[in-house]
Coordinates of C-alpha atoms (C1' of nucleotides) in Angstrom, one line a residue:
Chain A
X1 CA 120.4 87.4 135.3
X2 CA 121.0 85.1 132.2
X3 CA 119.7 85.2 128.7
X4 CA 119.4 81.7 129.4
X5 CA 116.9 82.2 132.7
X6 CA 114.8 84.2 130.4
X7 CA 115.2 82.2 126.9
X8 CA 113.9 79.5 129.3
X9 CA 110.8 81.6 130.0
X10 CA 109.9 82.2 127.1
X11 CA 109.8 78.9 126.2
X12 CA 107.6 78.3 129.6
X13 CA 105.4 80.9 128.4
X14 CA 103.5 78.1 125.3
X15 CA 101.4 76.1 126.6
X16 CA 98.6 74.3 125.3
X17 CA 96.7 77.3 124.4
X18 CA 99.2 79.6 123.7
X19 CA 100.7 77.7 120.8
X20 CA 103.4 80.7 119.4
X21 CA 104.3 84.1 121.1
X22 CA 104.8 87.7 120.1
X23 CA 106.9 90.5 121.4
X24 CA 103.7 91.9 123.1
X25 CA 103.2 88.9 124.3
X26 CA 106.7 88.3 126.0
X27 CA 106.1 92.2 127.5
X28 CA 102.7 91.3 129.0
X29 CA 103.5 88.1 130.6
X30 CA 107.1 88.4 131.2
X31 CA 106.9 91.6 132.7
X32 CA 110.2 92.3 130.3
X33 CA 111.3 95.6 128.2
X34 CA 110.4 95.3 124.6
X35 CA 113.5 95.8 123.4
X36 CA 114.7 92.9 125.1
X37 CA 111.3 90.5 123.9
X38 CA 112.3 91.9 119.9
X39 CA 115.8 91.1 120.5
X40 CA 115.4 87.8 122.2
X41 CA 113.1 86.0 119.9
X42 CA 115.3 87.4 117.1
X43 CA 117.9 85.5 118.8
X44 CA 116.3 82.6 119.6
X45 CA 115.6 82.2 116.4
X46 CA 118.4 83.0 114.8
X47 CA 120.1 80.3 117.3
X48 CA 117.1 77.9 115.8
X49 CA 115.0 77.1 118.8
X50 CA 112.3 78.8 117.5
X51 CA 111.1 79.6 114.2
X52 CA 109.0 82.6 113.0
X53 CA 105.1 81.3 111.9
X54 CA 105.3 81.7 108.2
X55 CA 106.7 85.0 107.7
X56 CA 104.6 87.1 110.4
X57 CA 106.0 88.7 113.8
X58 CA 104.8 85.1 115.4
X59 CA 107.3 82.8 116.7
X60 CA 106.6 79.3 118.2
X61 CA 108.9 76.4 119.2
X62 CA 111.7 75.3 116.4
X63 CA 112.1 71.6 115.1
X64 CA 115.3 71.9 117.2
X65 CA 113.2 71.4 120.2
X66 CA 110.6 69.4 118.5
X67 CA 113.8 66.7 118.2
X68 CA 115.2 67.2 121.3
X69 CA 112.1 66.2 122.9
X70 CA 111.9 63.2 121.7
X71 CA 115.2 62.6 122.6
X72 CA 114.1 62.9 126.3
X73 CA 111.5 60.2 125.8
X74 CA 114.2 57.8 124.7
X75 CA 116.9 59.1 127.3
X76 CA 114.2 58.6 130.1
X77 CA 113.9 54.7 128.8
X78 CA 111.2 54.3 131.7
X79 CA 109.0 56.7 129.6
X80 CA 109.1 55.1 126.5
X81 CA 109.1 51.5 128.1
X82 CA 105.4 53.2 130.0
X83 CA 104.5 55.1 126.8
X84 CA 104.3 51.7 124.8
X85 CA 102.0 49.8 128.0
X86 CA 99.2 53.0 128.1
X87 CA 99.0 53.1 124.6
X88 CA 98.5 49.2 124.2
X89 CA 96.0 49.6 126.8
X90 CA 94.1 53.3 125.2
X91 CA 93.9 51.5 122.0
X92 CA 92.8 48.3 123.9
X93 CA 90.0 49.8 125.8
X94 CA 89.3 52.9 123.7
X95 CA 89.6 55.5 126.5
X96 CA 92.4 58.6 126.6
X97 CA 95.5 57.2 128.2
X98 CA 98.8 59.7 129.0
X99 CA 101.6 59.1 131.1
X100 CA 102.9 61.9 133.6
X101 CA 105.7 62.5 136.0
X102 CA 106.2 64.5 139.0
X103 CA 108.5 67.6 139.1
X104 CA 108.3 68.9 142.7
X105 CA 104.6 69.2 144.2
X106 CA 103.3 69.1 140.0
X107 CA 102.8 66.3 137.6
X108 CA 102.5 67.1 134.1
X109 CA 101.9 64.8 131.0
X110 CA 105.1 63.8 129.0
X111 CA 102.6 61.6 125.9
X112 CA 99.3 61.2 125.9
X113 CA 97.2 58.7 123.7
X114 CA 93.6 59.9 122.7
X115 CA 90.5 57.5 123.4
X116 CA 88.3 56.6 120.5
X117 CA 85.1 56.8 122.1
X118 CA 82.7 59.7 121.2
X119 CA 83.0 61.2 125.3
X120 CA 86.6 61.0 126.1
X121 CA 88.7 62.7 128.1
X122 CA 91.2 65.0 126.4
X123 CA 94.5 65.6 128.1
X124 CA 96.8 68.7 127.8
X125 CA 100.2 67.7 127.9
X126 CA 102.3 69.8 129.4
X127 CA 100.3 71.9 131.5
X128 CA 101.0 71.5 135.5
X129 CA 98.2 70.3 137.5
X130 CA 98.7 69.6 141.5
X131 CA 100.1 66.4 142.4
X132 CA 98.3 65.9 145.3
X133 CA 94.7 66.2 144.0
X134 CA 95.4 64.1 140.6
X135 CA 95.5 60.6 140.6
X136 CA 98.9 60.6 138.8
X137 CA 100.5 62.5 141.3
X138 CA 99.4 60.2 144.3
X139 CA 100.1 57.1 142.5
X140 CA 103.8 59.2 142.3
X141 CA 103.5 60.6 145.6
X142 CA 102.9 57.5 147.3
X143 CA 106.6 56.3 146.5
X144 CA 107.8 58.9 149.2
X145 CA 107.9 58.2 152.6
X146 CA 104.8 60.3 154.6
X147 CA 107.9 62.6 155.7
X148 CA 109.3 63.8 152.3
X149 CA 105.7 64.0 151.0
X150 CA 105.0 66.7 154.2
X151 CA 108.2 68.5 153.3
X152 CA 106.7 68.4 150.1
X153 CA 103.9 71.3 151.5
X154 CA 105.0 73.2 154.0
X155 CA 101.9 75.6 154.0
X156 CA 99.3 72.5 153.6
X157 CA 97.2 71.8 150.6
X158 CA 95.3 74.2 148.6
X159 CA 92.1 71.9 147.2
X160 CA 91.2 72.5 143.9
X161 CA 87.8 70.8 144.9
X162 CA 85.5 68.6 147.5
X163 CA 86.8 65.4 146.1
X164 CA 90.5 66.0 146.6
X165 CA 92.2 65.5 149.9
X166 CA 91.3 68.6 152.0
X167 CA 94.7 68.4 154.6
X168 CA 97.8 66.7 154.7
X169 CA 96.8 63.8 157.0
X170 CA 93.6 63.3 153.9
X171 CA 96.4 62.6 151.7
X172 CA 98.4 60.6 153.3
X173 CA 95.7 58.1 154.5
X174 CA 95.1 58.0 150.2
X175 CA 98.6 57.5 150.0
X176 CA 98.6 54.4 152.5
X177 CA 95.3 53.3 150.5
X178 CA 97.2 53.1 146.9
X179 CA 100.4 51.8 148.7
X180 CA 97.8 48.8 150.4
X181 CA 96.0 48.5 146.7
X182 CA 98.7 49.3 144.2
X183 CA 97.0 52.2 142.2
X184 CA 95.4 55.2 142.7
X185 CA 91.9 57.0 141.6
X186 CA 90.4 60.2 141.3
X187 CA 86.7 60.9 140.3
X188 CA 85.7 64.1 139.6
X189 CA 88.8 66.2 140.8
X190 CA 90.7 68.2 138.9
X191 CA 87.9 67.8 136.2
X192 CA 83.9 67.5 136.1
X193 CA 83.1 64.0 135.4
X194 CA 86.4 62.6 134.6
X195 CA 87.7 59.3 136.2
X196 CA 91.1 58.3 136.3
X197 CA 93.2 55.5 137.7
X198 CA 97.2 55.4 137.7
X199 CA 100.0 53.4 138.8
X200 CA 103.7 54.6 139.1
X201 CA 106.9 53.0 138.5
X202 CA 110.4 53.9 138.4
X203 CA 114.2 52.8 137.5
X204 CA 116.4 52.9 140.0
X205 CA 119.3 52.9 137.5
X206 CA 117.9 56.5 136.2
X207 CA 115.9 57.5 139.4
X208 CA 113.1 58.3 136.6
X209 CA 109.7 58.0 138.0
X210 CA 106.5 57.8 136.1
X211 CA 102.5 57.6 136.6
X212 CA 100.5 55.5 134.0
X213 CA 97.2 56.4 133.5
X214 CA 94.3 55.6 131.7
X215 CA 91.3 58.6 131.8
X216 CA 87.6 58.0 131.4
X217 CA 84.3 59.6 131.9
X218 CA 82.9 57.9 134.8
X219 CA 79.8 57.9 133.5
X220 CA 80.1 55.1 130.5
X221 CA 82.2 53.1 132.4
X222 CA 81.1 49.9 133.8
X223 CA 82.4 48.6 137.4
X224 CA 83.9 45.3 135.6
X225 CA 86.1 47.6 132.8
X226 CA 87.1 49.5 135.5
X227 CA 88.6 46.4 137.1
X228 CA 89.7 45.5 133.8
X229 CA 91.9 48.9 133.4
X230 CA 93.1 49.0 136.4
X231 CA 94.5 45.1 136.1
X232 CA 96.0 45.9 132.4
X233 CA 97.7 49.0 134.2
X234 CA 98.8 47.3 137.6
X235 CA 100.2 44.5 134.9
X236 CA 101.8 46.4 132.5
X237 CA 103.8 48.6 135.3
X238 CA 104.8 45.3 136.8
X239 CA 106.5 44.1 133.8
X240 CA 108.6 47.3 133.7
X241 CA 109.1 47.3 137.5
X242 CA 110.8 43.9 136.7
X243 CA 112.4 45.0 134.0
X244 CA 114.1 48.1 136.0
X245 CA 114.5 46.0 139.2
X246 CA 112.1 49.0 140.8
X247 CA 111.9 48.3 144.5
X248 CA 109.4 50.3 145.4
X249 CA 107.3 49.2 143.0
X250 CA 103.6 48.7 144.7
X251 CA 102.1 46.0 143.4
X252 CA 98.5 45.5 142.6
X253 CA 96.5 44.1 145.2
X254 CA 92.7 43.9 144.3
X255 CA 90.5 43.6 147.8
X256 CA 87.9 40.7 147.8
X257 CA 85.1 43.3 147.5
X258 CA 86.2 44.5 144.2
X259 CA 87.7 41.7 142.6
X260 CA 84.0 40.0 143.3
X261 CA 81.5 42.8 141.3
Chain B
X1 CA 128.9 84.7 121.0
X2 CA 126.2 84.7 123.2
X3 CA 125.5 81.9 125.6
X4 CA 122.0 81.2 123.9
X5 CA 124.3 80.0 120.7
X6 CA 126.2 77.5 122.9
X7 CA 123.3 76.2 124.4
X8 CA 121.5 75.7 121.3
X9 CA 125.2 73.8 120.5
X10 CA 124.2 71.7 123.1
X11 CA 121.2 70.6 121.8
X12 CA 122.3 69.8 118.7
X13 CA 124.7 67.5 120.7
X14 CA 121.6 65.0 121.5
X15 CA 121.0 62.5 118.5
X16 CA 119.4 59.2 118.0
X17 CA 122.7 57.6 119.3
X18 CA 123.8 60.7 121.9
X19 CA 120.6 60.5 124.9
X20 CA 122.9 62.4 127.4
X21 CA 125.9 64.6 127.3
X22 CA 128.6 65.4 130.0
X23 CA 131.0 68.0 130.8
X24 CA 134.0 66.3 128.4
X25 CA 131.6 65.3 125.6
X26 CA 131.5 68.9 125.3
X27 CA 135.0 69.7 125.1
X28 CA 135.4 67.2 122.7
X29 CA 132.1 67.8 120.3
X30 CA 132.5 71.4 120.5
X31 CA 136.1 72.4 121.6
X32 CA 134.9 74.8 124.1
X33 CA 136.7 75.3 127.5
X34 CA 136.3 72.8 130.2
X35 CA 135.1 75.5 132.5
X36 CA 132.5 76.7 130.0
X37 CA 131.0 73.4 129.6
X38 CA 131.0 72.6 133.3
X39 CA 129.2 76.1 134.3
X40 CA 126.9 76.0 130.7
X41 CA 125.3 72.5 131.9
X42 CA 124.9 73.1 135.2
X43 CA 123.0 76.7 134.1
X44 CA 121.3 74.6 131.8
X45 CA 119.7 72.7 134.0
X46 CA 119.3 75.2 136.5
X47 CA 117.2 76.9 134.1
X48 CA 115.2 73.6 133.7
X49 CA 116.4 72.7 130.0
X50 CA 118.5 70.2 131.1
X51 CA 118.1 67.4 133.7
X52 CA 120.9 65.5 135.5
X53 CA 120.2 61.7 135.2
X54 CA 119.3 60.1 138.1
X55 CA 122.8 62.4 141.0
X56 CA 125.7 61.4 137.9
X57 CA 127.4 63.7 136.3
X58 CA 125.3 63.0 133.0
X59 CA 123.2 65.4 131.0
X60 CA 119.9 65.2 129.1
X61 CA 116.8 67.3 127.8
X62 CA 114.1 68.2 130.3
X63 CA 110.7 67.8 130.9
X64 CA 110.7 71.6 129.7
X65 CA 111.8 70.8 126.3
X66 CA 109.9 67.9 125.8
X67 CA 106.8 69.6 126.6
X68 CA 107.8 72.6 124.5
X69 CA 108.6 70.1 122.0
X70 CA 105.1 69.0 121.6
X71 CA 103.6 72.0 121.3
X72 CA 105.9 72.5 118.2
X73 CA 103.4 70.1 116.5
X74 CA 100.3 71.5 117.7
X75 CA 101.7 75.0 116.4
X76 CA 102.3 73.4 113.3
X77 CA 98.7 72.2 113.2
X78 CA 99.4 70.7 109.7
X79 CA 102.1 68.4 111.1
X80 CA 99.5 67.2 113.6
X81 CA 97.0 66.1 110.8
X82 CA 99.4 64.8 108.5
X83 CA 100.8 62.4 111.7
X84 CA 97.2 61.5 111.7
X85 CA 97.3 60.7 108.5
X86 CA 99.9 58.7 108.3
X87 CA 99.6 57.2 111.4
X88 CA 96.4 55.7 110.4
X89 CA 98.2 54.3 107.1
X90 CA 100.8 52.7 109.4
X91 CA 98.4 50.9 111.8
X92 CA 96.4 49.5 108.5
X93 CA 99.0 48.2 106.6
X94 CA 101.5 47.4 109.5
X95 CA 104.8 49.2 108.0
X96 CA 106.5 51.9 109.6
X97 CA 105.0 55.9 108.4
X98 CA 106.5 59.2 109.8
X99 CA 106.5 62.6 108.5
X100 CA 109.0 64.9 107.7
X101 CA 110.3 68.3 107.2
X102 CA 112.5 70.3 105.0
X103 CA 115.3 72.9 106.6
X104 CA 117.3 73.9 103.4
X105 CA 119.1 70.7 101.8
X106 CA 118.3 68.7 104.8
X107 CA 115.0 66.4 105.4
X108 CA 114.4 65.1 109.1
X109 CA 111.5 63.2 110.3
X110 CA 109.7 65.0 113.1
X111 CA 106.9 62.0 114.0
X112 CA 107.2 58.5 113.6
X113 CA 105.1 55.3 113.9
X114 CA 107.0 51.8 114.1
X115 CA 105.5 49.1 111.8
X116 CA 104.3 45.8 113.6
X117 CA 106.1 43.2 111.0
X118 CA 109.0 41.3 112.1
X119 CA 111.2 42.7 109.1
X120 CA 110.1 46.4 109.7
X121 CA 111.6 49.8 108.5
X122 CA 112.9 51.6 111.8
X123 CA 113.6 55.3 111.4
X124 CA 115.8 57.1 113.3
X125 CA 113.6 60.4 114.3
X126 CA 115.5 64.3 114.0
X127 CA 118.6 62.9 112.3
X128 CA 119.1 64.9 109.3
X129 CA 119.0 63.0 106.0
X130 CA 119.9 64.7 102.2
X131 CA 116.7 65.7 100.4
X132 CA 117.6 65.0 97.2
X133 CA 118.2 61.5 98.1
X134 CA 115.1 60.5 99.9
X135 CA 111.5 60.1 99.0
X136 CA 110.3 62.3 101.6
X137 CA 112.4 64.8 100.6
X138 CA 111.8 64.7 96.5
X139 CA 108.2 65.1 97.3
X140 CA 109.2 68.4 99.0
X141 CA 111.5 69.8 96.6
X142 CA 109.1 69.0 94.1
X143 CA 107.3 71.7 95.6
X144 CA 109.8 73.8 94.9
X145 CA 110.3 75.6 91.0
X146 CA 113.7 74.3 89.4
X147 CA 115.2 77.3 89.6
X148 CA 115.0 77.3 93.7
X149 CA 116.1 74.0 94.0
X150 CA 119.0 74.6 91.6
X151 CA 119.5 77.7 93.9
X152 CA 119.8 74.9 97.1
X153 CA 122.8 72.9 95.1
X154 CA 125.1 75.5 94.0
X155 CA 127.6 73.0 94.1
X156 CA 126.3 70.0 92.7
X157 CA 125.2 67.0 94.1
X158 CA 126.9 64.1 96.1
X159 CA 125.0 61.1 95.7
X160 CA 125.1 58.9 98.6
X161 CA 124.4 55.6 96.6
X162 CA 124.1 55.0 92.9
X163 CA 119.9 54.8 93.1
X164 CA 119.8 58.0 94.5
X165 CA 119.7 61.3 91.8
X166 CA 123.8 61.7 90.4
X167 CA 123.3 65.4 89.2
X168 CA 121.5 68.1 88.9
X169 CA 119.4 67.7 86.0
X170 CA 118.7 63.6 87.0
X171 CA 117.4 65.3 89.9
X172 CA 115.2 67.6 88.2
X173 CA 114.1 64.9 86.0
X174 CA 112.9 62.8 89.2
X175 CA 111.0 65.8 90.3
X176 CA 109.2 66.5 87.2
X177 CA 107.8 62.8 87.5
X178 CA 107.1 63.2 90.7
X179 CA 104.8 66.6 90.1
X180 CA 103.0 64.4 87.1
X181 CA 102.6 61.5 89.5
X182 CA 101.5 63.0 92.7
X183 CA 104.3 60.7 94.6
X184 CA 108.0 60.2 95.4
X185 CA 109.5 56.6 96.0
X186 CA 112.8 56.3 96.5
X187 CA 114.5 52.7 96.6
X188 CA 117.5 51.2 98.4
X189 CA 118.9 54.9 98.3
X190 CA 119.7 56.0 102.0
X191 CA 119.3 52.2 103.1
X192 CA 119.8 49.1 101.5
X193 CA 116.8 47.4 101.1
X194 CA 113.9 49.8 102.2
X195 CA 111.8 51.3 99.7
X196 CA 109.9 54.5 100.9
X197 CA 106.8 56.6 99.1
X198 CA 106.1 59.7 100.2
X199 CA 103.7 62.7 99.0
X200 CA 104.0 66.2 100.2
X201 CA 101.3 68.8 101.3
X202 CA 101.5 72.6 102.9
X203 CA 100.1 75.3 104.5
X204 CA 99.8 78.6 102.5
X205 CA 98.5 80.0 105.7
X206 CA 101.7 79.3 107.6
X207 CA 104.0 78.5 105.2
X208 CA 104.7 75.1 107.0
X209 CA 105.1 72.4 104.2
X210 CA 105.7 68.1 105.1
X211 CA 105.9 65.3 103.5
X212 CA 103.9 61.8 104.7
X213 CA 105.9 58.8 104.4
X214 CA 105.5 55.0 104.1
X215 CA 108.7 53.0 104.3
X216 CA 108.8 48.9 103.7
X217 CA 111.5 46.3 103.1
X218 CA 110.9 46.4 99.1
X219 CA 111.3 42.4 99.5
X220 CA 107.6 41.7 101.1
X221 CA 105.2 44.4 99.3
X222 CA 103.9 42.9 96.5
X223 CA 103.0 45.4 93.4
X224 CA 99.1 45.9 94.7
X225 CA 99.7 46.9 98.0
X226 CA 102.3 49.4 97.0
X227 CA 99.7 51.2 95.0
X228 CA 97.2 51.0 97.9
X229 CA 99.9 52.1 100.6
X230 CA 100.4 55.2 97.7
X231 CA 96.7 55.7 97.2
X232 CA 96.1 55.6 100.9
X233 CA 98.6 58.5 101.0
X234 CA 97.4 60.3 98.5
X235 CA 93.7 60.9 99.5
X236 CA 95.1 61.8 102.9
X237 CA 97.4 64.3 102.0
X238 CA 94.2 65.5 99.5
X239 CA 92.0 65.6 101.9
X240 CA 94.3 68.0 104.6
X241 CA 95.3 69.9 101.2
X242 CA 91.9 70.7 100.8
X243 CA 91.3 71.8 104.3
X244 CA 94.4 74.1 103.9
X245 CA 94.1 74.9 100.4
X246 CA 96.7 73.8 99.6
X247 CA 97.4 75.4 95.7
X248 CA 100.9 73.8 95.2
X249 CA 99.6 70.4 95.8
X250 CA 100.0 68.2 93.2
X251 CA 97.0 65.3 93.2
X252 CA 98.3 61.6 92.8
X253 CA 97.6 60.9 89.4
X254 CA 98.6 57.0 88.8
X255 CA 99.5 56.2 84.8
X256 CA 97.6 53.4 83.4
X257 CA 100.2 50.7 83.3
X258 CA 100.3 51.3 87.4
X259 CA 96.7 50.9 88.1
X260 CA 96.4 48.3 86.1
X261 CA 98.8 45.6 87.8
Chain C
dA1 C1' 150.0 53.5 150.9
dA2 C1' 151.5 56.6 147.7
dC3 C1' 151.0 57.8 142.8
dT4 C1' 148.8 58.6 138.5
dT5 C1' 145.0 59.6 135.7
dG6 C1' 140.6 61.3 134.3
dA7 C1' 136.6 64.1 135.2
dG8 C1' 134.5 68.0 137.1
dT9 C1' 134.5 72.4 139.7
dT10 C1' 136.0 77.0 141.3
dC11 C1' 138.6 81.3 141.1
dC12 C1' 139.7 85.8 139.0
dA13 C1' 140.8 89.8 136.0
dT14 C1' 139.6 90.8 131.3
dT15 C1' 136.5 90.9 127.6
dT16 C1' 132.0 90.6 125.9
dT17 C1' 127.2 90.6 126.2
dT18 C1' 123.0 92.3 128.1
dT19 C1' 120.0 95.8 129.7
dG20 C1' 116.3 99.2 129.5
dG21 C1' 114.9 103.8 128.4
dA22 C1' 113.9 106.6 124.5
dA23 C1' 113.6 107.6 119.8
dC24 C1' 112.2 105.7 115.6
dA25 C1' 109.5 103.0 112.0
dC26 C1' 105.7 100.6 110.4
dT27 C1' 100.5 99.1 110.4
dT28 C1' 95.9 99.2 111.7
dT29 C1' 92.0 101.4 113.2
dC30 C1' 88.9 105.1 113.8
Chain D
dG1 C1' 95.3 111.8 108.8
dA2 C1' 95.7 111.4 113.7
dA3 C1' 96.0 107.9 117.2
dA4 C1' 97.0 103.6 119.0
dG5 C1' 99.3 99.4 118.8
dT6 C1' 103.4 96.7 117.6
dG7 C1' 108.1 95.9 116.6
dT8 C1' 113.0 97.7 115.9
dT9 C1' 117.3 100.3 116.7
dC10 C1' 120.5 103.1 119.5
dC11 C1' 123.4 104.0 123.4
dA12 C1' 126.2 104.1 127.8
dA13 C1' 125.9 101.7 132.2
dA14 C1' 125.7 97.3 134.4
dA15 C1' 126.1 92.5 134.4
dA16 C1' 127.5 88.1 132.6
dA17 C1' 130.8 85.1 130.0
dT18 C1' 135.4 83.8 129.1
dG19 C1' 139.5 80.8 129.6
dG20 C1' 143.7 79.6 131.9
dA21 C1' 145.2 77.7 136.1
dA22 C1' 144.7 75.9 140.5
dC23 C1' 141.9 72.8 143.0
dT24 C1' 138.9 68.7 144.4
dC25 C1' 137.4 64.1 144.1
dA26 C1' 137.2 59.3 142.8
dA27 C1' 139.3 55.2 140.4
dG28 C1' 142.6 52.7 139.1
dT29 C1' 147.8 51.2 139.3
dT30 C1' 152.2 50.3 140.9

DNA sequence: AACTTGAGTTCCATTTTTTGGAACACTTTC
DNA sequence: GAAAGTGTTCCAAAAAATGGAACTCAAGTT
């Protein structure tokens, strides 16, 4: 096995509350030798993708990374295009807005803009959360065809809670639903009281997908700002879904029963 | 040479003008074997570092690194205020604000925020620039005693334009004023036309230090609202001094003939 | 249709790294 | 000052990386 397969581990181990890593640390959840762990952050370091935290044992991610990072945003156009739509949006209606894509059966955030409003929703990039049971990941799942999205879970879903889709054919009748309507919404899913609605779009040219979504506590939010969201999103997306010629691209389609409050 | 140093080589490869990489850019950026490159990227990205785009044969950062890359700020918990900071500046006075940090000689900005004017500053993010010859970076060196920073230059300096500092001791002299003033500006030095001020603040605790920027075409700020874009700085980079206790900190402390316009 | 060029991949014996157990050092804690 | 916790160094065995050359594949070009 490559250095590289486990340099890449460590650098799976941060995560949003693990924000720099010791050798014990690398032992315990690595399951790895110490002398290895002591050698490979030394390395790591020394090859600057990670930095030691002042001058203790710590070590956390190196500006190296911090800079290549970005690089992906601009790489992955679609993501920066999306980026600059949710934020216009967050800072338009004051609630936490992130944008996600889909890696396998997980979305994850890539940037995330926080709300202004005393209750808002705060997002942790980077963590993995279920694709099926977020409304990211079915506004991303519902670009596959009902087959790939089945090959997708072989062993069925494993719902995180009531509200999410409890079995395959659950989510796919969502997925026809935000294919019909143009965006997807979860209330209460992956987290107690939080509403969300998203939209996907993607660029052929790249094959990049992406979710947009804006993220509120569905308890201050009125049925007529809802509407409003959702339209800025289901806008927005369009505009880049023109821009990137994205064929898939489900437009929004509010029914008469919303669209009349 | 381990295999971690050439894929840290391949990182460096990305830059503000480089978004993806392939097989020959690698031959040719870091004259290694053909084979090498082709097996390094493909490990790369089996490893989840790298990402083809879309099926081509072209190479660029992963989710993985853009995630990782994140953290980097959250880790360095002062960068996160100080893009607050400055971010906040930005969106009041509508010019472009980033932050940066110091590896050796070498300033490179690590957030940025675009301005909204139609003539507006645009900085290229994790390109290294020269410290001595920027504003962001004077502010840091002046951190720094004279000894150490004659310790960084054992070979003189090479000035990049005739504004910026032409030795040694003109350098020196610059950061003496800026220690008294609480500021650095730096004017048409790395690009013609943009004026930049900058103050610098640290973290004893980690040992991280930054500097929070403001950068304008020196053609549309008029006298006053270059003091308030410095004063605006100033009381930011106080306040998170403050919170970190800062001791090397040195207060903005406009002369007379400034404040009075 | 055959030829050339450019880009990327695979093969293989040789060289170089990596591995992990154990001993060693250094700090805290009791 | 012993004990526990944490990180580093050493070593021979095992595994991975190297680079030259042969190979594939796709686009042009004659």
């Amino acid at each position: 096995m490559s250095i590289l397969s486990a340099a890449a581990d460590v650098l799976r181990c941060f995560s949003s509350t693990r924000h720099d890593v010791t050798v014990t640390d690398l032992v315990t959840l690595l399951g790895m030798p110490k002398s290895n762990a002591s050698r490979l952050l030394r390395a790591m370091r020394d090859e600057g993708l990670l930095e030691t935290v002042g001058d203790s044992k710590r070590y956390r991610p190196a500006v190296l990374l911090c800079r290549v990072g970005q690089f992906y945003r601009f790489a992955a156009s679609l993501v920066d295009r999306s980026d600059a739509v949710v934020r216009r949006i967050s800072d338009a209606v004051g609630h936490t807005g992130y944008i996600s894509v889909r890696r396998g059966a997980e979305v994850m955030g890539v940037t995330a803009h926080s709300g202004r409003h005393a209750l808002r929703v705060v997002t942790t990039i980077g963590d993995g959360l279920p694709a099926f049971a977020s409304s990211t990941g079915r506004a991303l799942l519902a670009r596959l065809s009902d087959d790939e999205v089945r090959a997708l879970y072989p062993n069925g879903l494993v719902p995180p809670s009531v509200t999410a889709p409890q079995h395959i054919d659950d989510l796919l009748a969502r997925l026809a639903l935000t294919r019909r309507e143009g965006y997807a919404e979860s209330d209460d899913e992956a987290v107690r009281g939080v509403h969300a609605v998203s939209v996907a779009v993607g660029d052929p040219e790249t094959g990049d997908e992406v979710a947009l979504c804006i993220s509120f506590p569905a308890a201050i939010v009125e049925p007529a700002e809802r509407l409003a969201i959702i339209r800025s999103l289901g806008e927005g997306a369009a505009e880049i879904a023109a821009l990137t010629q994205d064929k898939r691209f489900y437009p929004l389609n509010l029914s008469i029963a919303e669209t009349a409050p």
